[in-house]
mmCIF file of N, CA and C in Angstrom:
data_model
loop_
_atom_site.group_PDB
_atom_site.id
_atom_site.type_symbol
_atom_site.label_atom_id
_atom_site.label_comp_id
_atom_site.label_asym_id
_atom_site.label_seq_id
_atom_site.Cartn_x
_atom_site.Cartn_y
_atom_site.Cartn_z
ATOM 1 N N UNK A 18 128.807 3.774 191.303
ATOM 2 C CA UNK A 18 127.915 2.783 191.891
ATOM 3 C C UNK A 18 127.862 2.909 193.418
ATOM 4 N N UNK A 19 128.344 3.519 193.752
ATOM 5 C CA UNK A 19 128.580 3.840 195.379
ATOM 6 C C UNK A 19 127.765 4.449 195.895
ATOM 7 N N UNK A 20 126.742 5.612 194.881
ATOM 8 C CA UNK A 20 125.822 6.220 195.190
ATOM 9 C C UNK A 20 124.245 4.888 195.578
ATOM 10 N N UNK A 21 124.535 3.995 194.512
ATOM 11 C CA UNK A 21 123.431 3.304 194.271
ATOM 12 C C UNK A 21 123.561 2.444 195.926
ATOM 13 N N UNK A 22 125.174 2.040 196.798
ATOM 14 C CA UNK A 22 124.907 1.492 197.386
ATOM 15 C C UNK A 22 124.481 1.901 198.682
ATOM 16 N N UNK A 23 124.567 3.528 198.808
ATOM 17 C CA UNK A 23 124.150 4.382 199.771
ATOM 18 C C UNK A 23 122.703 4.236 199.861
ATOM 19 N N UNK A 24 121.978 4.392 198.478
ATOM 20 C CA UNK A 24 120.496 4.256 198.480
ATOM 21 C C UNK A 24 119.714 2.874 199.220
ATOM 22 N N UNK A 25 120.456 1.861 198.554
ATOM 23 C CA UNK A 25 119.965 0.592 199.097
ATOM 24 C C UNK A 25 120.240 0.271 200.697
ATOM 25 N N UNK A 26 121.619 0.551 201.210
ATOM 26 C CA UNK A 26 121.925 0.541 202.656
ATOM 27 C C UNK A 26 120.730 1.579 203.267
ATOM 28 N N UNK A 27 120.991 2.524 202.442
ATOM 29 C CA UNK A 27 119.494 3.380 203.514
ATOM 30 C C UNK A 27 118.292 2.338 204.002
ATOM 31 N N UNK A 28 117.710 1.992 202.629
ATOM 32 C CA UNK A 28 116.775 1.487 202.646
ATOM 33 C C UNK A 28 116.461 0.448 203.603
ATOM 34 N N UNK A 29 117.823 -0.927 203.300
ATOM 35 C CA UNK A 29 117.544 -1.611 204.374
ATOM 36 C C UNK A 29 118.017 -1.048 205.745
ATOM 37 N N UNK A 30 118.526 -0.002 206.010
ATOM 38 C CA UNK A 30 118.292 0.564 207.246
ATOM 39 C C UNK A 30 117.077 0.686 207.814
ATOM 40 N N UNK A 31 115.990 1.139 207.178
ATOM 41 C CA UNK A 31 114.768 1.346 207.288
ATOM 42 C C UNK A 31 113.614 -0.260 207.722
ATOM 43 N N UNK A 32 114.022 -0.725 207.506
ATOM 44 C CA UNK A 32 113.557 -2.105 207.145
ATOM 45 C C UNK A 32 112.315 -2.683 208.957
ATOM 46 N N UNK A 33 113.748 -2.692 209.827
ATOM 47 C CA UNK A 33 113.188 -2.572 211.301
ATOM 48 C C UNK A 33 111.915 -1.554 211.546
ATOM 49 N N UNK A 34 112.034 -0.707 211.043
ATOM 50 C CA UNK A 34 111.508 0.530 211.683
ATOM 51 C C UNK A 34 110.089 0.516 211.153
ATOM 52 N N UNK A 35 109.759 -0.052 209.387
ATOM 53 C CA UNK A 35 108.769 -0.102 208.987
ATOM 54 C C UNK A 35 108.038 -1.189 209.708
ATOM 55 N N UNK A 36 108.333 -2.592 209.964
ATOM 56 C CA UNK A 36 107.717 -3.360 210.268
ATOM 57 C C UNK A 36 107.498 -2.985 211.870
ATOM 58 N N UNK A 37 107.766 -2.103 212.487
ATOM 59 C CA UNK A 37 107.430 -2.390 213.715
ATOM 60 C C UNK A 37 106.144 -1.190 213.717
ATOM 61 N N UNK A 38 106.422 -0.217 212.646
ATOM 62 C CA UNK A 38 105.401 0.941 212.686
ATOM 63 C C UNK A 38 104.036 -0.075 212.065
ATOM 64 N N UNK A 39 104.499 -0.613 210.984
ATOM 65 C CA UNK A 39 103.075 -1.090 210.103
ATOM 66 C C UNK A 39 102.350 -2.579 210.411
ATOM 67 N N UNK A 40 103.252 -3.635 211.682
ATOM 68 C CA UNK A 40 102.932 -3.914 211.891
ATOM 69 C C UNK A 40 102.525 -4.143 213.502
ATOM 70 N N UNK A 41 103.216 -3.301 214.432
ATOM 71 C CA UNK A 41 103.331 -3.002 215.644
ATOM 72 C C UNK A 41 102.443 -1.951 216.098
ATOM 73 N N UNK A 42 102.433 -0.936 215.213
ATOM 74 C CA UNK A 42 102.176 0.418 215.585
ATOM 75 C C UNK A 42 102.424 1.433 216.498
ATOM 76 N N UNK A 43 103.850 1.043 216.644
ATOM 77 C CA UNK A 43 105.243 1.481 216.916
ATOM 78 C C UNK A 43 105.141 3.412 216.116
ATOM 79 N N UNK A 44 104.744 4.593 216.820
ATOM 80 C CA UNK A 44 104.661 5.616 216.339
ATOM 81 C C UNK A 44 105.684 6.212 216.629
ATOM 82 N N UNK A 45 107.108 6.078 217.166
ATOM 83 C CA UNK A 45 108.551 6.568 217.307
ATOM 84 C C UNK A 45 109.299 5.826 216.138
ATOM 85 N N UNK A 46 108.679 4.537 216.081
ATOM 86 C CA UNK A 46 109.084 3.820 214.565
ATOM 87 C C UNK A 46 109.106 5.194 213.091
ATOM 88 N N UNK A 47 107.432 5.081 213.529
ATOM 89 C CA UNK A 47 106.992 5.818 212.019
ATOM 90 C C UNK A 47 107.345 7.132 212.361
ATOM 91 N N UNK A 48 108.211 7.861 213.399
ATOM 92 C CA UNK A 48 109.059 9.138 213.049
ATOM 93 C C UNK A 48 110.280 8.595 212.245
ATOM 94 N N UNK A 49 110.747 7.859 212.763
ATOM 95 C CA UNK A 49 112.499 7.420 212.402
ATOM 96 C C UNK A 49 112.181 7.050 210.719
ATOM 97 N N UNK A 50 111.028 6.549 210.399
ATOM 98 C CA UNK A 50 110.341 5.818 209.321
ATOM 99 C C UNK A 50 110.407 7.423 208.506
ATOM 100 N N UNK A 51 110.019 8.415 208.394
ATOM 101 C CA UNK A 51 109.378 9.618 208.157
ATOM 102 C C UNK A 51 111.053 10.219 207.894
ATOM 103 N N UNK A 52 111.764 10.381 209.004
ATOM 104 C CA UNK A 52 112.940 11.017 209.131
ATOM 105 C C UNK A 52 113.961 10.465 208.046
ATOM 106 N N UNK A 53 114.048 9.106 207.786
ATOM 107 C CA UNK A 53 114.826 8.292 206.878
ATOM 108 C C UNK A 53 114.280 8.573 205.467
ATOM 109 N N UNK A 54 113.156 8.720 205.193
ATOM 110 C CA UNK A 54 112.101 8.592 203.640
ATOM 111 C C UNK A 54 112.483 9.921 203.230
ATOM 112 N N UNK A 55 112.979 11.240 204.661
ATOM 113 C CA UNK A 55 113.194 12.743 204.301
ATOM 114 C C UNK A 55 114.995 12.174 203.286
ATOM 115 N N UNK A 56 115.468 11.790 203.804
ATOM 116 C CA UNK A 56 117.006 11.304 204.225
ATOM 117 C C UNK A 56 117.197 10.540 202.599
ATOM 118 N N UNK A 57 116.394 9.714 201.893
ATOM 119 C CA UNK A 57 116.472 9.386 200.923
ATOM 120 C C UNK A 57 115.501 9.511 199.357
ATOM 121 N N UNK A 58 114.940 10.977 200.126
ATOM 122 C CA UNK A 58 114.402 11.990 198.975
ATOM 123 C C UNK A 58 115.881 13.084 198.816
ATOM 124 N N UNK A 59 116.227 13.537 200.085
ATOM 125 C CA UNK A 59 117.530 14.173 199.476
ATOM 126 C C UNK A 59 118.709 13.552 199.017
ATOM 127 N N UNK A 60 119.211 12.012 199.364
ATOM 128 C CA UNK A 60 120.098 11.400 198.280
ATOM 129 C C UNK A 60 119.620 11.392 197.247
ATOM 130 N N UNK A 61 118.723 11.025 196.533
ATOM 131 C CA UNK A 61 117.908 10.821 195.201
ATOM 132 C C UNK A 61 117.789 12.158 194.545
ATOM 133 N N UNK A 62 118.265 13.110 194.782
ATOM 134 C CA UNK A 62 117.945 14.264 194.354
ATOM 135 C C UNK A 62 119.651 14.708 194.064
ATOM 136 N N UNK A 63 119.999 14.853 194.899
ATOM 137 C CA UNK A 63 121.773 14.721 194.565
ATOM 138 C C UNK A 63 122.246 14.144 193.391
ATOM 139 N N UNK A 64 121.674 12.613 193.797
ATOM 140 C CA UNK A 64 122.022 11.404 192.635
ATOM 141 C C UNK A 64 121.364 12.196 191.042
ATOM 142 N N UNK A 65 120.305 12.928 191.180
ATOM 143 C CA UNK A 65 119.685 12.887 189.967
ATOM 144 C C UNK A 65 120.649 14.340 189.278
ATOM 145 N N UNK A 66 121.019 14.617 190.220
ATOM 146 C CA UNK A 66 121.753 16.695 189.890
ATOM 147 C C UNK A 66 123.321 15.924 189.550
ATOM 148 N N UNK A 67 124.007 14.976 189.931
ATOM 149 C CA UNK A 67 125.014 14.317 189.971
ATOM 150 C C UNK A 67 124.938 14.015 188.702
ATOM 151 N N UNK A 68 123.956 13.137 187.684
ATOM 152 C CA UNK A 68 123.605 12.305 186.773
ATOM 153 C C UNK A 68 123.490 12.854 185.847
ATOM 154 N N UNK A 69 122.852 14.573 186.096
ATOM 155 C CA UNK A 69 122.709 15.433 185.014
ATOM 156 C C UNK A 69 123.160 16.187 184.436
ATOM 157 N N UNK A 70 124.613 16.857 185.412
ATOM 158 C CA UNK A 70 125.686 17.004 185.370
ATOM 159 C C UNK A 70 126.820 16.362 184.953
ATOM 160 N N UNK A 71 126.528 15.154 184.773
ATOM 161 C CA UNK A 71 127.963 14.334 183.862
ATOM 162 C C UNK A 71 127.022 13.854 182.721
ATOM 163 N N UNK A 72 125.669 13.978 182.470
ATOM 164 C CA UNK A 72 125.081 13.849 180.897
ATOM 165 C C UNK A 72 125.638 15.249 179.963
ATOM 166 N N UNK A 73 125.328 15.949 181.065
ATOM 167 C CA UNK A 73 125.238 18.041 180.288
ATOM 168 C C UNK A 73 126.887 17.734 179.968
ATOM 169 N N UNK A 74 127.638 16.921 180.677
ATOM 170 C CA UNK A 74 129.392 17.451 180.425
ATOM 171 C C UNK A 74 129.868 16.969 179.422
ATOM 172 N N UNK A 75 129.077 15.304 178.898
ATOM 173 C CA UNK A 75 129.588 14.869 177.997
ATOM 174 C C UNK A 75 130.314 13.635 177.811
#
């Protein structure tokens, strides 16, 4: 479950950054915004190779 809480801390990491891009239009926002979304396509991908690897083991 530790993985799951990495995902969610990301997320609300992100939280500042969206509202100032989507509602500010804050465009150093929507890098950090861009840079983080890279950041939790590669946890999610781990998580899923992690997941599939202890289904395949048994």
């Amino acid at each position: 479950m530790s993985r799951f809480s990495e995902v969610k801390n990301l997320v609300m990491s992100l939280e500042a950054d969206f509202e100032k891009f989507y509602d500010k239009g804050n465009q150093a926002a929507g890098t950090r915004v861009r840079k983080g979304m890279q950041e939790l396509k590669n946890l999610a991908q781990d998580i899923r190779s992690e997941v599939q690897n202890m289904k395949n083991a048994g």
